[in-house]
Amino acid sequence: MPDQTTSASARKLAFIHTVSGLVSEFEGLAKEHMPGWKPFAILDESLLR
């Protein structure tokens, strides 16, 4: 059975962050609680203005 976390058909999960320090925190939580999903981050601090 293929590993869903590295499969080309893995679902993708986007996080939009305004603080760079939260990127690794949320990616870790996603990997822990949503196996089979591939998290990626979008960082835009200008959204806070």
PDB file of N, CA and C in Angstrom:
ATOM      1  N   MET A   1       0.847  -1.178   0.000  1.00  0.00           N
ATOM      2  CA  MET A   1       0.000   0.000   0.000  1.00  0.00           C
ATOM      3  C   MET A   1       0.894   1.242   0.000  1.00  0.00           C
ATOM      4  N   PRO A   2       0.682   2.184  -0.943  1.00  0.00           N
ATOM      5  CA  PRO A   2       1.545   3.362  -1.007  1.00  0.00           C
ATOM      6  C   PRO A   2       1.335   4.302   0.174  1.00  0.00           C
ATOM      7  N   ASP A   3       2.389   4.991   0.534  1.00  0.00           N
ATOM      8  CA  ASP A   3       2.329   5.981   1.612  1.00  0.00           C
ATOM      9  C   ASP A   3       1.601   7.217   1.102  1.00  0.00           C
ATOM     10  N   GLN A   4       0.454   7.528   1.695  1.00  0.00           N
ATOM     11  CA  GLN A   4      -0.364   8.640   1.221  1.00  0.00           C
ATOM     12  C   GLN A   4       0.287   9.992   1.456  1.00  0.00           C
ATOM     13  N   THR A   5       1.199  10.100   2.396  1.00  0.00           N
ATOM     14  CA  THR A   5       1.810  11.400   2.688  1.00  0.00           C
ATOM     15  C   THR A   5       2.789  11.832   1.611  1.00  0.00           C
ATOM     16  N   THR A   6       3.283  10.885   0.796  1.00  0.00           N
ATOM     17  CA  THR A   6       4.204  11.244  -0.269  1.00  0.00           C
ATOM     18  C   THR A   6       3.631  10.948  -1.640  1.00  0.00           C
ATOM     19  N   SER A   7       2.428  10.475  -1.701  1.00  0.00           N
ATOM     20  CA  SER A   7       1.791  10.127  -2.957  1.00  0.00           C
ATOM     21  C   SER A   7       1.515  11.366  -3.793  1.00  0.00           C
ATOM     22  N   ALA A   8       1.591  11.204  -5.114  1.00  0.00           N
ATOM     23  CA  ALA A   8       1.274  12.314  -6.013  1.00  0.00           C
ATOM     24  C   ALA A   8      -0.183  12.724  -5.876  1.00  0.00           C
ATOM     25  N   SER A   9      -1.017  11.817  -5.386  1.00  0.00           N
ATOM     26  CA  SER A   9      -2.435  12.130  -5.227  1.00  0.00           C
ATOM     27  C   SER A   9      -2.762  12.667  -3.837  1.00  0.00           C
ATOM     28  N   ALA A  10      -1.739  12.959  -3.037  1.00  0.00           N
ATOM     29  CA  ALA A  10      -1.980  13.498  -1.694  1.00  0.00           C
ATOM     30  C   ALA A  10      -2.731  14.815  -1.802  1.00  0.00           C
ATOM     31  N   ARG A  11      -3.660  15.015  -0.906  1.00  0.00           N
ATOM     32  CA  ARG A  11      -4.415  16.264  -0.891  1.00  0.00           C
ATOM     33  C   ARG A  11      -3.515  17.377  -0.385  1.00  0.00           C
ATOM     34  N   LYS A  12      -3.780  18.578  -0.860  1.00  0.00           N
ATOM     35  CA  LYS A  12      -2.970  19.732  -0.470  1.00  0.00           C
ATOM     36  C   LYS A  12      -3.771  20.643   0.441  1.00  0.00           C
ATOM     37  N   LEU A  13      -3.081  21.202   1.419  1.00  0.00           N
ATOM     38  CA  LEU A  13      -3.695  22.089   2.391  1.00  0.00           C
ATOM     39  C   LEU A  13      -2.879  23.369   2.452  1.00  0.00           C
ATOM     40  N   ALA A  14      -3.502  24.499   2.139  1.00  0.00           N
ATOM     41  CA  ALA A  14      -2.802  25.783   2.151  1.00  0.00           C
ATOM     42  C   ALA A  14      -3.103  26.539   3.436  1.00  0.00           C
ATOM     43  N   PHE A  15      -2.064  27.088   4.010  1.00  0.00           N
ATOM     44  CA  PHE A  15      -2.190  27.984   5.152  1.00  0.00           C
ATOM     45  C   PHE A  15      -1.744  29.367   4.700  1.00  0.00           C
ATOM     46  N   ILE A  16      -2.530  30.372   5.007  1.00  0.00           N
ATOM     47  CA  ILE A  16      -2.140  31.752   4.742  1.00  0.00           C
ATOM     48  C   ILE A  16      -1.761  32.361   6.083  1.00  0.00           C
ATOM     49  N   HIS A  17      -0.483  32.714   6.206  1.00  0.00           N
ATOM     50  CA  HIS A  17       0.046  33.226   7.467  1.00  0.00           C
ATOM     51  C   HIS A  17       0.392  34.703   7.350  1.00  0.00           C
ATOM     52  N   THR A  18       0.270  35.407   8.457  1.00  0.00           N
ATOM     53  CA  THR A  18       0.720  36.793   8.536  1.00  0.00           C
ATOM     54  C   THR A  18       1.938  36.919   9.448  1.00  0.00           C
ATOM     55  N   VAL A  19       2.329  35.834  10.095  1.00  0.00           N
ATOM     56  CA  VAL A  19       3.481  35.812  11.000  1.00  0.00           C
ATOM     57  C   VAL A  19       4.352  34.611  10.630  1.00  0.00           C
ATOM     58  N   SER A  20       5.602  34.868  10.284  1.00  0.00           N
ATOM     59  CA  SER A  20       6.472  33.788   9.808  1.00  0.00           C
ATOM     60  C   SER A  20       6.719  32.704  10.855  1.00  0.00           C
ATOM     61  N   GLY A  21       6.680  33.061  12.119  1.00  0.00           N
ATOM     62  CA  GLY A  21       6.940  32.091  13.176  1.00  0.00           C
ATOM     63  C   GLY A  21       5.901  30.998  13.301  1.00  0.00           C
ATOM     64  N   LEU A  22       4.757  31.169  12.676  1.00  0.00           N
ATOM     65  CA  LEU A  22       3.690  30.175  12.790  1.00  0.00           C
ATOM     66  C   LEU A  22       3.727  29.112  11.693  1.00  0.00           C
ATOM     67  N   VAL A  23       4.542  29.315  10.678  1.00  0.00           N
ATOM     68  CA  VAL A  23       4.569  28.393   9.542  1.00  0.00           C
ATOM     69  C   VAL A  23       4.903  26.974   9.987  1.00  0.00           C
ATOM     70  N   SER A  24       6.008  26.787  10.680  1.00  0.00           N
ATOM     71  CA  SER A  24       6.414  25.431  11.082  1.00  0.00           C
ATOM     72  C   SER A  24       5.446  24.827  12.093  1.00  0.00           C
ATOM     73  N   GLU A  25       4.878  25.661  12.952  1.00  0.00           N
ATOM     74  CA  GLU A  25       3.906  25.177  13.948  1.00  0.00           C
ATOM     75  C   GLU A  25       2.683  24.561  13.261  1.00  0.00           C
ATOM     76  N   PHE A  26       2.123  25.266  12.301  1.00  0.00           N
ATOM     77  CA  PHE A  26       0.929  24.773  11.621  1.00  0.00           C
ATOM     78  C   PHE A  26       1.239  23.591  10.705  1.00  0.00           C
ATOM     79  N   GLU A  27       2.405  23.588  10.074  1.00  0.00           N
ATOM     80  CA  GLU A  27       2.770  22.442   9.244  1.00  0.00           C
ATOM     81  C   GLU A  27       2.907  21.183  10.098  1.00  0.00           C
ATOM     82  N   GLY A  28       3.486  21.328  11.278  1.00  0.00           N
ATOM     83  CA  GLY A  28       3.602  20.185  12.192  1.00  0.00           C
ATOM     84  C   GLY A  28       2.250  19.679  12.647  1.00  0.00           C
ATOM     85  N   LEU A  29       1.350  20.594  12.977  1.00  0.00           N
ATOM     86  CA  LEU A  29       0.000  20.198  13.397  1.00  0.00           C
ATOM     87  C   LEU A  29      -0.753  19.505  12.264  1.00  0.00           C
ATOM     88  N   ALA A  30      -0.601  20.016  11.052  1.00  0.00           N
ATOM     89  CA  ALA A  30      -1.281  19.402   9.910  1.00  0.00           C
ATOM     90  C   ALA A  30      -0.771  17.984   9.675  1.00  0.00           C
ATOM     91  N   LYS A  31       0.531  17.802   9.727  1.00  0.00           N
ATOM     92  CA  LYS A  31       1.092  16.464   9.520  1.00  0.00           C
ATOM     93  C   LYS A  31       0.639  15.492  10.602  1.00  0.00           C
ATOM     94  N   GLU A  32       0.499  15.996  11.815  1.00  0.00           N
ATOM     95  CA  GLU A  32       0.079  15.146  12.935  1.00  0.00           C
ATOM     96  C   GLU A  32      -1.400  14.784  12.856  1.00  0.00           C
ATOM     97  N   HIS A  33      -2.240  15.750  12.547  1.00  0.00           N
ATOM     98  CA  HIS A  33      -3.687  15.556  12.625  1.00  0.00           C
ATOM     99  C   HIS A  33      -4.365  15.281  11.284  1.00  0.00           C
ATOM    100  N   MET A  34      -3.644  15.481  10.191  1.00  0.00           N
ATOM    101  CA  MET A  34      -4.240  15.279   8.871  1.00  0.00           C
ATOM    102  C   MET A  34      -3.301  14.464   7.984  1.00  0.00           C
ATOM    103  N   PRO A  35      -3.051  13.211   8.354  1.00  0.00           N
ATOM    104  CA  PRO A  35      -2.167  12.391   7.522  1.00  0.00           C
ATOM    105  C   PRO A  35      -2.763  12.232   6.126  1.00  0.00           C
ATOM    106  N   GLY A  36      -1.916  12.197   5.140  1.00  0.00           N
ATOM    107  CA  GLY A  36      -2.383  12.095   3.765  1.00  0.00           C
ATOM    108  C   GLY A  36      -2.544  13.449   3.098  1.00  0.00           C
ATOM    109  N   TRP A  37      -2.409  14.512   3.860  1.00  0.00           N
ATOM    110  CA  TRP A  37      -2.494  15.869   3.317  1.00  0.00           C
ATOM    111  C   TRP A  37      -1.089  16.458   3.262  1.00  0.00           C
ATOM    112  N   LYS A  38      -0.814  17.248   2.247  1.00  0.00           N
ATOM    113  CA  LYS A  38       0.484  17.898   2.112  1.00  0.00           C
ATOM    114  C   LYS A  38       0.303  19.390   2.377  1.00  0.00           C
ATOM    115  N   PRO A  39       0.752  19.876   3.532  1.00  0.00           N
ATOM    116  CA  PRO A  39       0.584  21.293   3.849  1.00  0.00           C
ATOM    117  C   PRO A  39       1.624  22.160   3.137  1.00  0.00           C
ATOM    118  N   PHE A  40       1.204  23.366   2.753  1.00  0.00           N
ATOM    119  CA  PHE A  40       2.159  24.355   2.280  1.00  0.00           C
ATOM    120  C   PHE A  40       1.711  25.718   2.772  1.00  0.00           C
ATOM    121  N   ALA A  41       2.661  26.625   2.859  1.00  0.00           N
ATOM    122  CA  ALA A  41       2.393  27.917   3.492  1.00  0.00           C
ATOM    123  C   ALA A  41       2.520  29.063   2.502  1.00  0.00           C
ATOM    124  N   ILE A  42       1.649  30.027   2.680  1.00  0.00           N
ATOM    125  CA  ILE A  42       1.726  31.302   1.983  1.00  0.00           C
ATOM    126  C   ILE A  42       1.905  32.343   3.084  1.00  0.00           C
ATOM    127  N   LEU A  43       2.941  33.140   2.981  1.00  0.00           N
ATOM    128  CA  LEU A  43       3.239  34.136   4.008  1.00  0.00           C
ATOM    129  C   LEU A  43       3.092  35.530   3.419  1.00  0.00           C
ATOM    130  N   ASP A  44       2.234  36.340   4.037  1.00  0.00           N
ATOM    131  CA  ASP A  44       2.036  37.722   3.591  1.00  0.00           C
ATOM    132  C   ASP A  44       1.800  38.599   4.811  1.00  0.00           C
ATOM    133  N   GLU A  45       2.875  39.173   5.325  1.00  0.00           N
ATOM    134  CA  GLU A  45       2.778  40.012   6.515  1.00  0.00           C
ATOM    135  C   GLU A  45       2.030  41.312   6.247  1.00  0.00           C
ATOM    136  N   SER A  46       1.909  41.704   4.987  1.00  0.00           N
ATOM    137  CA  SER A  46       1.218  42.957   4.657  1.00  0.00           C
ATOM    138  C   SER A  46      -0.286  42.877   4.910  1.00  0.00           C
ATOM    139  N   LEU A  47      -0.815  41.693   5.114  1.00  0.00           N
ATOM    140  CA  LEU A  47      -2.246  41.560   5.407  1.00  0.00           C
ATOM    141  C   LEU A  47      -2.614  42.180   6.748  1.00  0.00           C
ATOM    142  N   LEU A  48      -1.626  42.404   7.598  1.00  0.00           N
ATOM    143  CA  LEU A  48      -1.879  42.993   8.910  1.00  0.00           C
ATOM    144  C   LEU A  48      -2.073  44.506   8.851  1.00  0.00           C
ATOM    145  N   ARG A  49      -1.770  45.102   7.737  1.00  0.00           N
ATOM    146  CA  ARG A  49      -1.881  46.564   7.612  1.00  0.00           C
ATOM    147  C   ARG A  49      -3.293  46.993   7.354  1.00  0.00           C
TER     148      ARG A  49
END
